[in-house]
Coordinates of N, CA, C and O in Angstrom, one line a residue:
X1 N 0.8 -1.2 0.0 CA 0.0 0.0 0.0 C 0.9 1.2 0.0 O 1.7 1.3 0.9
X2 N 0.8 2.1 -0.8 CA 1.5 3.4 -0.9 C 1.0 4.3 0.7 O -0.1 4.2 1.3
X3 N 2.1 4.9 1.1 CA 1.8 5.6 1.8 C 1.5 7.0 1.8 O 1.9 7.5 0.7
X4 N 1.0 7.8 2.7 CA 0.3 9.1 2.3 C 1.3 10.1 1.5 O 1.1 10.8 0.5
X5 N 2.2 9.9 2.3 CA 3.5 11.0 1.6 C 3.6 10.8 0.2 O 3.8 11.8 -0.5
X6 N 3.6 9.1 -0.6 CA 3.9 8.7 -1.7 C 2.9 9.3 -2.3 O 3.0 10.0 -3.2
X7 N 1.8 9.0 -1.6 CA 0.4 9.7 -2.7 C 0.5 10.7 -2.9 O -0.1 11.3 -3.8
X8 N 1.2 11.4 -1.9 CA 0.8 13.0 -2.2 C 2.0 13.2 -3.3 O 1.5 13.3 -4.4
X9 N 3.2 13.3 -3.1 CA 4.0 13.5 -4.1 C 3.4 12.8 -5.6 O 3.2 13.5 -6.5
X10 N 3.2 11.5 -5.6 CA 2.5 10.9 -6.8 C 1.6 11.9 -7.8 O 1.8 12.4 -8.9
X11 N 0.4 11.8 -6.6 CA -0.6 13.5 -7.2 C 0.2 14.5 -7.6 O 0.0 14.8 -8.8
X12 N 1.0 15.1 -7.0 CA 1.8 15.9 -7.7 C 2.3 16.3 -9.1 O 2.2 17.3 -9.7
X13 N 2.9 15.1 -9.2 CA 3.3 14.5 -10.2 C 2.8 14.7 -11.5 O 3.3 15.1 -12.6
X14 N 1.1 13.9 -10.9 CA 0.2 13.7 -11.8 C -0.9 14.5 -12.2 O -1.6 14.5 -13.2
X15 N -0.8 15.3 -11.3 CA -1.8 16.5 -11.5 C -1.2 17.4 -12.3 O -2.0 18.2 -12.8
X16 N 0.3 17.6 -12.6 CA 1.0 18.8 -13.2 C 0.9 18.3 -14.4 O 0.5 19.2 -15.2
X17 N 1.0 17.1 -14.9 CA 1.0 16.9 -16.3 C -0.6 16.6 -16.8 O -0.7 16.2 -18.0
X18 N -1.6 16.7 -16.0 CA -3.2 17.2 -16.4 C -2.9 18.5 -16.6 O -3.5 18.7 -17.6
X19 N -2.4 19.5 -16.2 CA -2.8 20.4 -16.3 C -1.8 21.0 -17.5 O -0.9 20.4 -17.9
X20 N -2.1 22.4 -18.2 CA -1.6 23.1 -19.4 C -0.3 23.4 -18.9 O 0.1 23.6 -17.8
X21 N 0.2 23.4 -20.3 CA 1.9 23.9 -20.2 C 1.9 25.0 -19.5 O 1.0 25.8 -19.4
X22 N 3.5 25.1 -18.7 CA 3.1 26.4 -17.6 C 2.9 26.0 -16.3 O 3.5 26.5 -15.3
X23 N 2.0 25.2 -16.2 CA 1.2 25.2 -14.4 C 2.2 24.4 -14.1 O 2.6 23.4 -14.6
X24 N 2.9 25.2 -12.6 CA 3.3 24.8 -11.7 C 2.1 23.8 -10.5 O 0.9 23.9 -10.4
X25 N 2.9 22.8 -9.8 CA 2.2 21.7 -9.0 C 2.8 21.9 -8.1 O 3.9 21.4 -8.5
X26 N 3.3 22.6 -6.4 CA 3.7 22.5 -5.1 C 3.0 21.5 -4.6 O 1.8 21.3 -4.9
X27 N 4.0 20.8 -3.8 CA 3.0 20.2 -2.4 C 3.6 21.1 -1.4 O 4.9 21.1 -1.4
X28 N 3.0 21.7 -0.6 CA 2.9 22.2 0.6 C 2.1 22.0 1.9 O 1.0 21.5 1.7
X29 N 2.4 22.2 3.2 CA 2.0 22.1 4.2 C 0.8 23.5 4.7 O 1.3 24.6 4.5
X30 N -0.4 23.4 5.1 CA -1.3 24.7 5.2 C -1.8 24.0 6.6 O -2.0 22.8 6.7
X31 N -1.8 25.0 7.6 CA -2.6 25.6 8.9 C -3.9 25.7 8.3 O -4.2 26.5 7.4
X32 N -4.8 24.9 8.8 CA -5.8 25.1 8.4 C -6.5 26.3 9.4 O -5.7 26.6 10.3
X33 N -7.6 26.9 9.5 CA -8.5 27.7 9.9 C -8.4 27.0 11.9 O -8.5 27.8 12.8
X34 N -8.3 25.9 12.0 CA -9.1 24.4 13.2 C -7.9 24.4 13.7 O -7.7 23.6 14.7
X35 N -6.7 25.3 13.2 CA -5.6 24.9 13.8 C -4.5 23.7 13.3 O -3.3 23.5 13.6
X36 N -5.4 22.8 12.4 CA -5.2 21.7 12.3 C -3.6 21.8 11.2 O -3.2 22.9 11.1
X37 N -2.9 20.9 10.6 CA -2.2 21.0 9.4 C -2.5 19.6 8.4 O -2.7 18.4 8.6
X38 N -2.3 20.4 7.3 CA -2.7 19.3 6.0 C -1.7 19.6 5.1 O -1.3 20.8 4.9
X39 N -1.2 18.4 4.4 CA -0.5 18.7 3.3 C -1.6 19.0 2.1 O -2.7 18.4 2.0
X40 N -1.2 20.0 1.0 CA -1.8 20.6 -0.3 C -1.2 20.8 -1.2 O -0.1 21.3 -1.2
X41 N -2.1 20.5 -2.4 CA -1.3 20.8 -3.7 C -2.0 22.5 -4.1 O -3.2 22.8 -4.2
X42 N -1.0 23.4 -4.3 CA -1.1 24.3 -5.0 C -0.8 24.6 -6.2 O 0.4 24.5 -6.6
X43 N -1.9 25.1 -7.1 CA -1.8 25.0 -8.7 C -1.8 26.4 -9.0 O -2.7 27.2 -8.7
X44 N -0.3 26.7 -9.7 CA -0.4 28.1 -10.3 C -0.3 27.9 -11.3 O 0.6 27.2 -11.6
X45 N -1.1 28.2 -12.4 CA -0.3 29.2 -13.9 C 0.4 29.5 -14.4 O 1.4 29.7 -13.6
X46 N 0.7 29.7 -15.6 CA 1.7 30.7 -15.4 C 0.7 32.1 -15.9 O -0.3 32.1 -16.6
X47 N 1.4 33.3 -15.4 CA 0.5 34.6 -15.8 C -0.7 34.8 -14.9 O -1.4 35.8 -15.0
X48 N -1.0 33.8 -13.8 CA -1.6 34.0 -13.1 C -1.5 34.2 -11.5 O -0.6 33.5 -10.9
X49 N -2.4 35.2 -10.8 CA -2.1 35.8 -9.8 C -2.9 34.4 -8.4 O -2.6 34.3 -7.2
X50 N -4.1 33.5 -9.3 CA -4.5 32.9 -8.7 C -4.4 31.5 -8.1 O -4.9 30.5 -8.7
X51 N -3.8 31.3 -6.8 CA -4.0 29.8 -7.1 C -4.4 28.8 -5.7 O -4.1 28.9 -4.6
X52 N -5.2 28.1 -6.3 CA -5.9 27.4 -5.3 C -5.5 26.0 -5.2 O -4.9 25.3 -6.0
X53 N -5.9 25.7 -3.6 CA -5.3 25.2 -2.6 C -6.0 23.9 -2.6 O -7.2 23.9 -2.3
X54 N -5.2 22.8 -3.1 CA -6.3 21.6 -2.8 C -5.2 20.3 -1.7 O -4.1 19.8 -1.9
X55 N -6.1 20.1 -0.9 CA -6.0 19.8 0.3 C -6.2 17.9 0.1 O -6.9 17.2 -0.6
X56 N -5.3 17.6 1.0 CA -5.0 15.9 -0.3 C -5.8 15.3 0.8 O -6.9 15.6 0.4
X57 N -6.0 14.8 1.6 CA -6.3 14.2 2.9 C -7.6 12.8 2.2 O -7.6 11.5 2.3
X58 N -8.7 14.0 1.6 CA -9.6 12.7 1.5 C -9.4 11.9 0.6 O -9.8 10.7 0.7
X59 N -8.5 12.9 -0.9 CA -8.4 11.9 -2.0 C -7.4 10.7 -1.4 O -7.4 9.6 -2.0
X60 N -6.5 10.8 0.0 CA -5.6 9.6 -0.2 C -6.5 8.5 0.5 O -6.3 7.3 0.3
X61 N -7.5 8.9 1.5 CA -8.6 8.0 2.1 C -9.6 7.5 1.3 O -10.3 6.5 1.7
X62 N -9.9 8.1 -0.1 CA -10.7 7.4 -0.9 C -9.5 6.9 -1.8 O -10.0 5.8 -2.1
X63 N -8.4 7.0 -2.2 CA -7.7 6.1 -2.8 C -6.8 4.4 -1.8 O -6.1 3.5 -2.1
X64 N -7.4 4.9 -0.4 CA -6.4 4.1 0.5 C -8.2 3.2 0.2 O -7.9 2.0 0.2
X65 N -9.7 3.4 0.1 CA -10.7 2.6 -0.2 C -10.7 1.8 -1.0 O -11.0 0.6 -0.9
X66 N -10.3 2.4 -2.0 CA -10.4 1.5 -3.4 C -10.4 2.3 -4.9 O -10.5 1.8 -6.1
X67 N -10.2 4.0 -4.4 CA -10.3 4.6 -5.8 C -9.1 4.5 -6.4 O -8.1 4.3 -5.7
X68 N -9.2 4.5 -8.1 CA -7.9 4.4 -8.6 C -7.2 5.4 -8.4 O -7.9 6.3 -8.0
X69 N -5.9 5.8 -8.5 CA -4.9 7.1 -9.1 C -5.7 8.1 -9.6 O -6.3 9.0 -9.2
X70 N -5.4 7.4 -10.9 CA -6.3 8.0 -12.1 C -7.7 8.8 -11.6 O -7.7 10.0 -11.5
X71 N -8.5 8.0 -11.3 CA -9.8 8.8 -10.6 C -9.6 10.0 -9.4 O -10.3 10.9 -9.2
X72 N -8.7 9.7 -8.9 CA -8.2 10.5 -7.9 C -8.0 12.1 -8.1 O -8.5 13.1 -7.6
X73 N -6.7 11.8 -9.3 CA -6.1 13.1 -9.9 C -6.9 13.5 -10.7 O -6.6 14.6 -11.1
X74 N -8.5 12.9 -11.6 CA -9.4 13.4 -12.3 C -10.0 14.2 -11.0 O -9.8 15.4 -11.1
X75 N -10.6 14.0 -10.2 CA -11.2 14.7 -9.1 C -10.6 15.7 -8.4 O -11.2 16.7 -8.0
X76 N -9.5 15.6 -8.3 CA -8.1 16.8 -8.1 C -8.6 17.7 -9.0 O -9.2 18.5 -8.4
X77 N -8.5 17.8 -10.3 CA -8.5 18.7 -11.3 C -9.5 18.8 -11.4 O -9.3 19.6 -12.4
X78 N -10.9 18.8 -11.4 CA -12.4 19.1 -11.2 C -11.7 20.5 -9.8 O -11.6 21.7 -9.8
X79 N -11.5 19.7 -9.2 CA -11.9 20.6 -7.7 C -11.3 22.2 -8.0 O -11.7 23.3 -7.7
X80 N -9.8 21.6 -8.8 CA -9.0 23.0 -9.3 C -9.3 24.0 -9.6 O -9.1 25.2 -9.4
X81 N -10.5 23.0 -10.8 CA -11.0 24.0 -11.8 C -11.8 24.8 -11.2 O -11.9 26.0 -11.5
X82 N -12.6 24.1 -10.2 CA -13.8 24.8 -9.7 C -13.7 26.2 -8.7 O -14.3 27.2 -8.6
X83 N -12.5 25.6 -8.0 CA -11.9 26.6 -7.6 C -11.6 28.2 -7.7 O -11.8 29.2 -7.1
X84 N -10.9 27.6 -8.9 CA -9.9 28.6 -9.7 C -10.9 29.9 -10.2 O -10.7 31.1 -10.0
X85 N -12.0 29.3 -10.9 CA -13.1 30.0 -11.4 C -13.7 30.5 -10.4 O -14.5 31.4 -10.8
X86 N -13.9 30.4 -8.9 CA -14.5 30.9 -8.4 C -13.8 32.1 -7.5 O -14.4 33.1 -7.2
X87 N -12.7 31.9 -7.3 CA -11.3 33.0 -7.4 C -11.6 33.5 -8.5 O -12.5 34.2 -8.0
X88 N -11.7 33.6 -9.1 CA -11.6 34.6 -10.6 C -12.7 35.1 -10.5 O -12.6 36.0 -11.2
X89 N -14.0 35.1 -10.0 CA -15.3 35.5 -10.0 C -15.4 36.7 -9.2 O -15.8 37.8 -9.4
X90 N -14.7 35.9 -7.7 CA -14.2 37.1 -6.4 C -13.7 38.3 -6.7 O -14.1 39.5 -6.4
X91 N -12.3 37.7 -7.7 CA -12.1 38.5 -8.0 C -12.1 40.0 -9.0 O -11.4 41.1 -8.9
X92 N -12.9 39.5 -9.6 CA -14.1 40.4 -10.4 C -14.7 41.3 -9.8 O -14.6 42.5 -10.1
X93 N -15.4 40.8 -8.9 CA -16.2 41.3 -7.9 C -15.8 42.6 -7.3 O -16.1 43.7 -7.6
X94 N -14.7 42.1 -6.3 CA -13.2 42.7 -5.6 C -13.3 44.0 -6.8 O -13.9 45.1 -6.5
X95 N -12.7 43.9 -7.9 CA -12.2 44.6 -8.8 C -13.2 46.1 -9.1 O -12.8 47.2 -9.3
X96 N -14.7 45.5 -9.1 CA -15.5 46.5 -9.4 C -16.0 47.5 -8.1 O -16.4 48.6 -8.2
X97 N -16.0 46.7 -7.0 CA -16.2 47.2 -6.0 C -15.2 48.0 -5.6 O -15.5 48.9 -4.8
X98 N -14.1 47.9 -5.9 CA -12.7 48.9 -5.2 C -12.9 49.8 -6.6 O -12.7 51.0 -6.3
X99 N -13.3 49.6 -7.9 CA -14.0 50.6 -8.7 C -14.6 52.0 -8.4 O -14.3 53.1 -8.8
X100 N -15.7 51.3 -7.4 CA -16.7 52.5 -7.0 C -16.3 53.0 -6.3 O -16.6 54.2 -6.3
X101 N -15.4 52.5 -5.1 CA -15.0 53.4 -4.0 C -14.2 54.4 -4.6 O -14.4 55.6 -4.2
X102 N -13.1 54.1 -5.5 CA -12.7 55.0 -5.9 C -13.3 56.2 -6.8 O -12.9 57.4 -6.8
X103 N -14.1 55.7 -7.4 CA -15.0 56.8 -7.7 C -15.5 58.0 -7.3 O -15.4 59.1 -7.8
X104 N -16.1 57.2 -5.9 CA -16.9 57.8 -4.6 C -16.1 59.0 -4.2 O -16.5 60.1 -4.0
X105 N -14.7 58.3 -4.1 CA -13.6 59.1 -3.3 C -13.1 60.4 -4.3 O -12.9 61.5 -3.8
X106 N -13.1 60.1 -5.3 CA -12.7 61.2 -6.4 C -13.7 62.2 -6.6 O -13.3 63.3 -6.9
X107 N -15.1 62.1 -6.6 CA -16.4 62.9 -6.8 C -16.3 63.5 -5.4 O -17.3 64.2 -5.1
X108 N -15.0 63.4 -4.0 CA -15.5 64.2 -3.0 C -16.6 63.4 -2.0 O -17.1 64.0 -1.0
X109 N -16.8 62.1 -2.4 CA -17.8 61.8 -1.3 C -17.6 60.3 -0.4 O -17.2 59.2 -0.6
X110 N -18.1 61.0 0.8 CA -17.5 60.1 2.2 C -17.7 58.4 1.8 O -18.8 57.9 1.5
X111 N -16.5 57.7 1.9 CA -16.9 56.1 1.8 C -17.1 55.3 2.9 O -17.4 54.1 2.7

């Protein structure tokens, strides 16, 4: 049986060559919110300012069940994607809202 570290590095691996020319694959260690720590793969771009944090823990408990590799690191890269897009959405958001303020602030009125 591979062990967690193997899988995680493995994913690694395998998730960088799913993904487009360019994207960097880290595994790193994250503090989560619980205090707790998890190892994570972070997916950058290249040209991009965004990158999200996917957190290995369940994929190695559903691969330590019975999921394959393969299925694993397809589920990896769903999660990315979904991510990624939703950073980019925030960030849109972010973008138009620090918009108006500046607006506000230029027309002379209290924000």
């Amino acid at each position: 049986m591979m062990t967690y570290k193997e899988f995680c590095l493995l994913a690694q691996e395998l998730l960088e060559k799913k993904c487009k020319d360019g994207t960097r694959v880290h595994l790193s260690g994250q503090y989560k919110n619980n205090g707790g720590f998890q190892e994570a793969l972070c997916v950058l771009e290249e040209g991009s300012n965004v990158s999200p944090v996917l957190y290995l823990r369940k994929y190695y408990e559903a691969f330590a069940s019975g999921m394959s590799m393969d299925e694993a690191v397809e589920k990896l890269l769903a999660e990315y994607e979904k991510k990624r897009e939703k950073l980019l959405d925030d960030l849109k958001a972010l973008e138009r809202e620090l918009g108006k303020i500046v607006q506000l602030e230029e027309a002379g009125k209290e924000v």
